[in-house]
Amino acid sequence: MSARHTLLAAALFLVAASRAAPMAAQASAITVSASQRVIRITARYQGDLVRVQGTALPSDAIVLKLTSPREAVQCSQKGKVGPFWLSVRQVRFEDVPRMFKIKSTVPLDDILPQTEQVEHGLGRAGLKASMAVEGGLDKNLYLNELILIRERDRRFSFAEEGVRRDGDKYQASFFWPPDGPPGLYRIEAYAVNRGRVVATAETEVEVRAVGVEAWIRSLATSHGILYGLFAVGLAAVAGLSVSLLLGGRSSGRSSASSGAVTEASGSVT
Amino acid sequence: MNVFLPVASVDVNALLLVGVGATVGFVQGMLGSGGFLLTPLLIMMGISPQVAAASAVCAIAGASVSGTFTHLRAGHVDMKMGLLLLVGGVTGGAVGTVLTKILRALGNLDVVIISCYVLFMAVIGVTMFVGGLTSHVQGDVEQPAETAVHRFLGRLPFRMSFKVSGVETSALSPLILGGLVGVLAAIMGVGGGFILLPAMSYFLGMPMQVVVGTSLFQMLFTSASVTLMQAAVNHSVDAVLAAALLIGSTVGAQLGARTVAHLKGSQLKVAFSMIVLAMSLKLLNDLMQAPPTFLIVMGLAK
């Protein structure tokens, strides 16, 4: 090959490479990570805030989904009986996540059609399609009500936007409510372009009771009688200790007045 | 300063919790009655009625320990009467615990607990209001010598004598009384002092010191057994909640007992009865208000 041909081939390669580089950079990709992998439930636990961050192409919209393993949930339906509101029917829901939160860079309905939302389990449409209600009830009505309840107790949320961007970096935060049960939760990140999900990534966060809280929870649920003995013992020790601290001599004092008895140490009767 | 309650699964202000216990204890120390306010106050704080009632009864068990031992040492416990009350109480407690489980499964436990409180607080509030007002206007009034209840108890079989109390009555009387208190302890989380004390002194004619000692003995063991049953069957006892309430109520009761000497009893009763009636009306109003959602989540389905 002559020097001229070699130079021509090198020039063609450079041109091709210079065109291919931006094309490769534009192939959609997304990453996601959480500020903490484990949320610890301790005696001072008031819920927790987990920061989620990652990278994505500036041209892609971002949707974040926080979800958990699904379970069957039992509800009772209230109805008016006379002047009071009583339980009139038991309703069982299947495949209900303990927690379901959505955040995005722009409103979800503006970037993803319903069919795509359902396919990826995103938004209200995706969540409703993935759950079931037993007994031939009006699925839409009952699922809307369940979602409303979960939104009130801060376990479900559908934030329009809520993901902040800075170039190819993004950031958002999810709040775990204090009554959010322990377990493994998944945070999924979706890159969206032209009405389609073009890339996904995921990370996990575990909520775990630790120390005394873990011990009490475990004992209360798995060994009820033992836990009952512990609870009575703890109450007895607490009552005796405070009585002794305040002067045990007054503990048996009583006074009869119209059948009422003042019992300084037997206080919560 | 918040504390996370492991069984109730809520975080609450620890000082508020101790404060609620202290307030109830203070009222109890002043008037000798008021522990029944504990569960409704916890419900108003956002704790589920079931956990509130079960934890309150656990606190009662702890609160009764020291008083029971003091009265045992002083010879103010009628063991024969106490054991019969206890048999009734444990049986009633078991019935109440099973009832609690059934009502929970039906989805109406919260309504039953709150309805019981509305009824009891209305009765107690009106009785205290009338009693306080009467004694304020006329001074202490002698109660009538014999009522239909006296006559009914007098006709019951299995009569026996109770030496410490110095009375003779049917064995069924303490069994029935204890059973009623046991059911109430399981469903409402009360010790039942507001039933036991007047019933034992007025209907059974027991001397007041023995009434106090024996009722505390009965309350200690009935509430302890109900706590065990609630923990085993319904998993609804929050030991941390019970301990916090207990610390507050014990301190409050001491303060209340010291304060009462400086105040006029009849005025206190009228003021307290109005608070009780207001709480009863508030809970009644809650029962009649349409719930924010027509579904209530009961928990995980089996």
XYZ file of C-alpha atoms in Angstrom:
571
model
C 0.000 0.000 0.000
C 1.400 3.382 -0.988
C 1.878 6.226 1.473
C -0.980 8.061 -0.226
C -3.366 5.157 0.301
C -2.245 4.810 3.892
C -2.911 8.492 4.551
C -6.346 8.212 2.904
C -7.254 5.169 4.991
C -6.144 6.919 8.178
C -8.190 10.010 7.289
C -11.302 7.872 6.596
C -10.809 6.045 9.908
C -10.564 9.362 11.792
C -13.706 10.709 10.130
C -15.591 7.492 10.925
C -14.314 7.491 14.486
C -15.229 11.148 15.026
C -18.800 10.410 13.882
C -19.124 7.193 15.868
C -17.981 8.740 19.163
C -20.977 11.085 19.650
C -23.351 8.302 18.549
C -21.933 6.005 21.217
C -22.169 8.736 23.862
C -25.813 9.298 22.983
C -26.790 5.653 23.559
C -29.078 5.954 26.591
C -27.828 4.694 29.926
C -28.749 5.403 33.511
C -27.161 4.711 36.885
C -28.663 4.863 40.364
C -27.336 4.686 43.918
C -28.773 5.366 47.378
C -27.160 7.379 50.169
C -27.624 4.427 52.516
C -28.177 0.725 51.942
C -29.651 -0.014 55.366
C -32.232 1.950 57.374
C -32.028 0.990 61.032
C -35.155 1.058 63.192
C -34.010 2.083 66.650
C -35.776 3.544 69.698
C -35.291 7.027 68.211
C -36.567 6.089 64.739
C -38.861 8.698 63.185
C -38.752 7.483 59.627
C -35.788 8.237 57.383
C -34.847 10.188 54.292
C -32.812 8.381 51.646
C -31.068 10.416 48.951
C -31.010 8.821 45.520
C -28.565 9.942 42.867
C -27.158 8.878 39.538
C -26.403 9.887 35.995
C -28.392 9.910 32.758
C -28.258 11.660 29.418
C -29.490 15.246 29.689
C -31.839 14.517 26.757
C -33.599 11.680 28.687
C -36.343 12.230 31.248
C -35.897 10.316 34.499
C -38.459 8.359 36.490
C -37.649 6.841 39.892
C -39.763 4.104 41.452
C -39.470 2.945 45.059
C -41.256 -0.324 45.695
C -41.248 -3.400 47.918
C -42.266 -7.057 47.884
C -46.023 -7.434 47.494
C -48.505 -8.976 49.908
C -52.210 -9.618 50.399
C -53.973 -6.956 52.469
C -57.243 -7.305 54.374
C -59.530 -4.277 54.632
C -62.935 -3.679 56.121
C -65.484 -1.519 54.381
C -67.307 1.007 56.541
C -70.994 1.650 56.087
C -73.532 3.656 58.028
C -75.646 1.501 60.326
C -78.092 3.723 62.188
C -76.122 6.735 63.399
C -72.791 4.859 63.478
C -70.204 3.839 60.898
C -69.579 0.111 61.195
C -67.689 -2.513 59.259
C -70.104 -3.981 56.693
C -67.820 -6.042 54.436
C -64.338 -7.591 54.354
C -62.304 -6.792 51.257
C -59.121 -8.624 50.297
C -56.521 -7.070 47.997
C -53.756 -9.050 46.308
C -50.246 -7.956 45.298
C -50.199 -4.736 47.280
C -46.723 -3.254 47.762
C -45.858 -2.059 51.264
C -44.485 1.084 49.741
C -44.794 2.604 46.268
C -43.365 5.997 45.417
C -42.797 7.620 42.076
C -40.681 10.688 41.296
C -39.789 12.086 37.913
C -38.118 15.035 36.211
C -41.370 16.001 34.455
C -44.991 14.876 35.003
C -45.228 11.187 34.123
C -48.251 11.553 31.829
C -46.298 14.095 29.729
C -43.505 11.654 28.903
C -44.995 8.147 28.967
C -48.259 6.895 27.450
C -50.518 4.806 29.740
C -49.631 1.568 27.966
C -45.955 2.108 28.646
C -46.690 3.061 32.283
C -48.681 -0.170 32.726
C -45.953 -2.257 31.094
C -43.303 -0.951 33.488
C -45.588 -0.669 36.535
C -45.164 3.097 36.733
C -47.589 5.747 37.997
C -51.137 5.174 39.231
C -52.038 3.292 36.067
C -49.101 0.904 36.440
C -49.732 0.352 40.137
C -53.471 -0.287 39.693
C -52.852 -2.741 36.863
C -50.482 -4.738 39.086
C -52.902 -5.132 42.046
C -56.137 -7.100 42.341
C -59.273 -6.998 44.471
C -61.193 -10.180 45.251
C -64.931 -10.772 45.178
C -65.953 -9.242 41.857
C -65.951 -5.710 43.277
C -65.491 -2.545 41.235
C -61.711 -2.747 40.837
C -61.211 0.881 39.949
C -63.252 2.202 42.900
C -61.672 -0.044 45.528
C -58.097 0.289 44.282
C -58.455 4.071 44.169
C -59.587 3.984 47.806
C -56.697 1.742 48.877
C -54.225 4.011 47.083
C -55.787 7.041 48.815
C -55.322 5.381 52.237
C -51.704 4.552 51.488
C -51.081 8.093 50.262
C -52.481 9.432 53.545
C -50.126 7.285 55.605
C -47.244 8.354 53.342
C -46.522 4.864 52.008
C -47.571 5.711 48.438
C -46.786 8.910 46.578
C -46.866 10.045 42.983
C -44.759 13.185 42.868
C -45.085 15.177 39.691
C -41.433 15.980 39.195
C -39.299 15.850 42.372
C -36.099 14.766 40.593
C -33.535 17.581 40.337
C -31.047 17.651 37.472
C -27.621 19.163 37.029
C -26.279 18.274 33.572
C -26.039 14.509 33.372
C -26.404 14.109 37.165
C -29.716 13.817 38.973
C -30.813 13.674 42.582
C -34.005 12.993 44.526
C -34.964 11.877 48.016
C -37.479 9.364 49.346
C -39.020 9.492 52.809
C -39.608 6.222 54.680
C -42.507 6.747 57.121
C -41.960 5.419 60.681
C -44.645 2.748 60.287
C -43.092 1.481 57.049
C -42.456 -2.197 57.776
C -38.977 -3.748 57.770
C -37.941 -5.540 54.590
C -36.058 -5.166 51.334
C -37.058 -2.217 49.151
C -36.054 -1.606 45.550
C -35.345 1.709 43.873
C -35.585 1.532 40.086
C -34.442 4.313 37.777
C -35.892 4.634 34.250
C -34.492 6.778 31.446
C -37.348 7.857 29.170
C -37.103 9.254 25.673
C -39.797 9.857 23.055
C -42.483 8.049 25.011
C -40.432 4.927 25.673
C -38.306 3.543 28.479
C -34.805 3.385 26.980
C -32.688 2.329 29.951
C -33.137 1.092 33.515
C -31.027 0.592 36.620
C -31.822 -0.423 40.171
C -30.494 -0.476 43.703
C -31.799 -1.837 47.016
C -32.381 -0.462 50.502
C -33.051 -2.681 53.485
C -35.146 -1.536 56.453
C -34.133 -3.468 59.522
C -35.025 -3.263 63.219
C -31.863 -3.367 65.337
C -30.981 -3.628 69.016
C -33.785 -3.546 71.585
C -36.416 -2.672 68.961
C -35.555 -5.783 66.935
C -35.596 -7.948 70.038
C -38.972 -6.613 71.225
C -40.566 -6.922 67.764
C -39.293 -10.440 67.322
C -40.366 -11.519 70.808
C -43.819 -9.886 70.457
C -44.578 -11.589 67.164
C -42.892 -14.974 67.606
C -43.097 -15.699 71.340
C -46.269 -13.996 72.583
C -46.441 -15.558 76.054
C -42.754 -14.933 76.745
C -43.202 -11.360 75.571
C -46.279 -10.983 77.805
C -44.221 -12.144 80.808
C -41.481 -9.685 79.863
C -44.034 -6.842 79.511
C -45.620 -7.550 82.914
C -42.164 -7.902 84.521
C -40.968 -4.644 82.983
C -44.135 -2.857 84.126
C -43.787 -4.283 87.653
C -40.130 -3.236 87.918
C -40.928 0.250 86.549
C -43.840 0.675 88.979
C -41.854 -0.535 91.981
C -38.791 1.552 91.084
C -40.706 4.804 90.731
C -42.672 4.090 93.912
C -39.433 3.474 95.817
C -37.842 6.608 94.358
C -40.811 8.718 95.408
C -41.057 7.150 98.862
C -42.561 3.699 99.091
C -44.253 4.427 102.409
C -47.085 6.277 100.707
C -47.813 3.345 98.429
C -50.555 1.827 100.489
C -52.299 5.029 101.452
C -55.989 5.015 100.937
C -58.890 7.238 101.698
C -62.511 6.412 101.331
C -64.754 9.123 100.045
C -68.001 8.274 98.303
C -66.598 4.909 97.362
C -63.500 6.427 95.760
C -60.076 5.241 96.837
C -56.836 7.106 96.475
C -54.143 4.573 95.773
C -50.882 6.344 95.189
C -49.006 3.424 93.734
C -51.897 1.648 92.120
C -52.385 4.597 89.896
C -53.816 3.463 86.583
C -56.900 1.630 87.598
C -37.761 13.825 72.218
C -39.515 11.129 70.245
C -39.554 7.420 70.971
C -40.501 4.671 68.515
C -43.043 2.233 69.941
C -42.072 -1.190 68.571
C -45.496 -2.857 68.619
C -47.668 0.207 67.961
C -45.210 1.088 65.128
C -45.556 4.809 65.670
C -43.161 7.420 66.931
C -44.538 9.608 69.682
C -43.138 12.324 71.875
C -41.834 10.515 74.978
C -42.526 13.501 77.229
C -46.086 13.712 75.931
C -46.541 10.024 76.677
C -45.190 10.349 80.221
C -47.305 13.527 80.539
C -50.482 11.643 79.597
C -49.624 8.993 82.202
C -48.875 11.706 84.780
C -52.148 13.528 84.063
C -54.185 10.349 84.448
C -52.205 9.415 87.570
C -52.728 12.913 88.984
C -56.499 12.656 88.519
C -56.377 9.149 89.966
C -54.381 10.389 92.946
C -56.837 13.199 93.599
C -60.129 11.443 92.983
C -59.312 7.745 93.289
C -60.641 7.188 89.801
C -59.438 8.162 86.362
C -57.393 5.276 85.008
C -60.164 4.628 82.525
C -59.131 7.886 80.791
C -55.850 6.343 79.697
C -57.050 4.323 76.705
C -59.205 7.094 75.159
C -56.341 9.592 75.567
C -53.966 7.192 73.797
C -56.538 6.722 71.021
C -56.714 10.499 70.640
C -52.887 10.511 70.316
C -53.174 8.252 67.280
C -52.390 4.880 68.872
C -54.686 2.106 67.676
C -57.492 1.286 70.156
C -56.367 -2.323 70.404
C -52.731 -1.528 71.275
C -53.878 1.303 73.569
C -56.210 -0.975 75.564
C -53.749 -3.898 75.784
C -50.821 -1.677 76.822
C -52.932 0.231 79.362
C -53.888 -3.019 81.076
C -50.190 -3.956 81.196
C -49.465 -0.622 82.892
C -52.225 -1.383 85.417
C -50.525 -4.672 86.288
C -47.267 -2.835 86.994
C -49.006 -0.095 88.943
C -50.801 -2.587 91.186
C -47.673 -4.459 92.336
C -46.406 -2.150 95.021
C -49.857 -1.397 96.475
C -50.755 -5.088 96.587
C -47.642 -6.001 98.572
C -48.202 -3.139 100.980
C -51.769 -4.277 101.642
C -50.729 -7.937 101.887
C -48.219 -7.032 104.602
C -50.866 -4.990 106.432
C -53.339 -7.916 106.305
C -55.834 -5.978 104.200
C -56.239 -8.628 101.517
C -59.113 -11.098 101.860
C -57.435 -13.999 100.072
C -60.611 -16.098 99.852
C -62.566 -13.251 98.298
C -59.558 -12.254 96.204
C -59.099 -15.749 94.764
C -62.784 -15.999 93.809
C -62.572 -12.561 92.182
C -59.429 -13.727 90.434
C -61.025 -16.911 89.065
C -63.854 -14.766 87.692
C -61.372 -12.169 86.434
C -59.130 -14.626 84.589
C -62.173 -16.354 83.049
C -63.671 -12.999 82.058
C -60.282 -11.903 80.732
C -60.057 -15.019 78.546
C -63.582 -14.423 77.234
C -62.740 -10.756 76.588
C -59.516 -11.645 74.748
C -61.338 -14.090 72.468
C -64.092 -11.508 71.939
C -61.399 -8.998 71.006
C -59.998 -11.396 68.428
C -63.432 -12.099 66.926
C -64.362 -8.428 66.802
C -61.034 -7.597 65.188
C -61.632 -10.232 62.520
C -65.079 -8.750 61.884
C -63.509 -5.315 61.600
C -65.540 -3.725 64.388
C -63.146 -3.880 67.344
C -62.301 -0.181 67.279
C -65.986 0.738 67.175
C -66.771 -1.579 70.123
C -63.889 -0.242 72.243
C -64.832 3.379 71.566
C -68.576 2.664 72.095
C -67.819 1.038 75.468
C -65.858 4.119 76.452
C -68.604 6.494 75.329
C -71.119 4.573 77.444
C -68.934 4.127 80.528
C -67.616 7.660 80.529
C -71.137 9.053 80.138
C -72.358 6.968 83.102
C -69.323 7.808 85.250
C -69.434 11.488 84.251
C -73.126 11.886 85.084
C -72.768 9.922 88.358
C -69.791 12.010 89.467
C -71.455 15.249 88.395
C -74.638 14.495 90.343
C -72.684 13.120 93.342
C -70.318 16.097 93.417
C -73.136 18.606 93.074
C -75.266 16.887 95.729
C -72.463 16.700 98.287
C -71.530 20.319 97.530
C -75.102 21.493 98.177
C -76.244 19.077 100.903
C -73.035 17.599 102.332
C -72.448 13.806 102.320
C -75.720 11.928 101.920
C -76.308 8.473 103.380
C -76.954 5.840 100.722
C -80.171 3.788 100.886
C -79.828 0.655 103.052
C -81.032 -2.003 100.624
C -81.513 -2.046 96.861
C -82.622 -4.604 94.267
C -78.973 -5.617 93.833
C -78.677 -6.379 97.559
C -81.826 -8.503 97.380
C -80.557 -10.326 94.241
C -77.176 -11.094 95.878
C -78.967 -12.245 99.012
C -80.864 -14.930 97.042
C -77.795 -16.424 95.296
C -76.783 -19.977 96.368
C -73.362 -21.269 97.595
C -73.166 -18.870 100.508
C -69.921 -18.774 102.445
C -68.333 -16.618 105.081
C -65.321 -14.375 104.403
C -63.555 -13.881 107.730
C -61.132 -11.088 106.790
C -63.948 -9.055 105.260
C -66.365 -10.026 108.005
C -69.184 -10.728 105.532
C -71.254 -13.695 104.415
C -72.286 -13.832 100.791
C -72.643 -16.198 97.839
C -69.437 -17.408 96.162
C -71.101 -16.428 92.900
C -71.026 -12.697 93.805
C -67.224 -12.282 93.553
C -67.120 -14.701 90.590
C -69.621 -12.609 88.615
C -68.006 -9.328 89.667
C -64.534 -10.598 88.788
C -65.788 -11.946 85.448
C -67.269 -8.591 84.498
C -64.048 -6.810 85.396
C -62.008 -9.355 83.399
C -64.077 -8.800 80.244
C -63.746 -5.024 80.626
C -59.984 -5.307 81.214
C -59.531 -7.221 77.955
C -61.781 -5.061 75.791
C -61.267 -1.617 77.284
C -57.890 -1.817 79.032
C -59.239 -0.783 82.432
C -58.451 -2.242 85.847
C -62.093 -2.087 86.830
C -61.518 -0.181 90.074
C -64.479 2.053 89.339
C -66.729 -1.041 89.434
C -64.917 -3.166 92.022
C -64.571 -0.557 94.738
C -68.173 0.649 95.022
C -69.530 -2.873 94.418
C -67.372 -4.481 97.128
C -67.950 -1.788 99.717
C -71.595 -1.018 98.987
C -73.143 -4.261 97.735
C -70.937 -6.792 99.581
C -70.520 -4.592 102.661
C -66.741 -5.078 102.992
C -64.663 -2.653 105.102
C -62.924 -0.038 102.925
C -59.314 -1.005 103.770
C -59.989 -4.639 102.826
C -61.826 -3.451 99.696
C -58.731 -1.528 98.593
C -56.278 -4.338 99.341
C -58.417 -7.104 97.835
C -59.329 -5.123 94.705
C -55.638 -4.306 94.121
C -54.782 -8.001 94.538
C -57.495 -8.916 92.038
C -56.459 -6.151 89.611
C -52.801 -7.174 89.724
C -53.436 -10.769 88.745
C -56.351 -10.138 86.385
C -54.473 -7.417 84.473
C -51.292 -9.527 84.392
C -53.211 -12.513 82.989
C -55.041 -10.315 80.454
C -51.679 -8.856 79.380
C -50.334 -12.383 78.843
C -53.412 -13.391 76.843
C -53.383 -10.222 74.727
C -49.668 -10.696 74.034
C -50.140 -14.348 73.099
C -53.382 -14.089 71.089
C -53.470 -10.582 69.623
C -49.788 -9.437 69.799
C -51.047 -6.030 70.838
C -49.097 -5.218 74.028
C -46.481 -2.489 73.657
C -44.139 -2.869 76.631
C -42.360 0.434 75.927
C -45.680 2.297 75.859
C -46.811 0.597 79.081
C -43.555 1.434 80.884
C -43.685 5.103 79.837
C -47.306 5.416 80.982
C -46.516 3.697 84.229
C -43.626 5.992 85.111
C -45.789 9.058 84.400
C -48.842 7.764 86.211
C -46.946 6.730 89.331
C -45.389 10.185 89.635
C -48.744 11.847 88.845
C -50.581 9.742 91.410
C -48.162 10.784 94.163
C -48.591 14.446 93.246
C -52.367 14.082 93.005
C -52.578 12.414 96.417
C -50.583 15.290 97.956
C -52.590 17.982 96.161
C -56.015 16.662 97.079
C -55.576 17.678 100.726
C -55.636 21.335 99.690
C -58.734 21.147 97.477
C -62.435 20.687 98.001
C -63.547 17.200 96.912
C -67.036 18.063 95.640
C -65.760 20.842 93.352
C -63.039 18.546 92.036
C -65.629 15.897 91.226
C -67.834 18.336 89.330
C -64.847 19.673 87.352
C -63.573 16.173 86.586
C -67.020 14.900 85.609
C -67.264 17.688 83.052
C -63.927 16.657 81.511
C -65.112 13.027 81.372
C -68.407 14.025 79.771
C -66.593 16.209 77.224
C -64.330 13.284 76.279
C -67.339 10.990 76.000
C -69.060 13.451 73.651
C -65.882 13.814 71.583
C -65.627 10.028 71.112
C -69.360 9.790 70.350
C -68.946 12.478 67.718
C -66.005 10.528 66.217
C -68.196 7.419 65.971
C -70.889 9.298 64.087
C -68.598 11.168 61.697
C -68.170 9.671 58.243
C -64.662 8.129 58.054
C -62.222 9.877 55.678
C -62.102 6.716 53.549
C -64.731 3.981 53.233
C -62.073 1.291 53.665
C -59.991 0.616 56.785
C -56.806 -1.426 56.441
C -56.899 -4.316 58.931
C -53.465 -5.723 58.172
C -51.954 -8.530 56.165
C -54.445 -11.107 54.882
C -53.894 -14.712 55.933
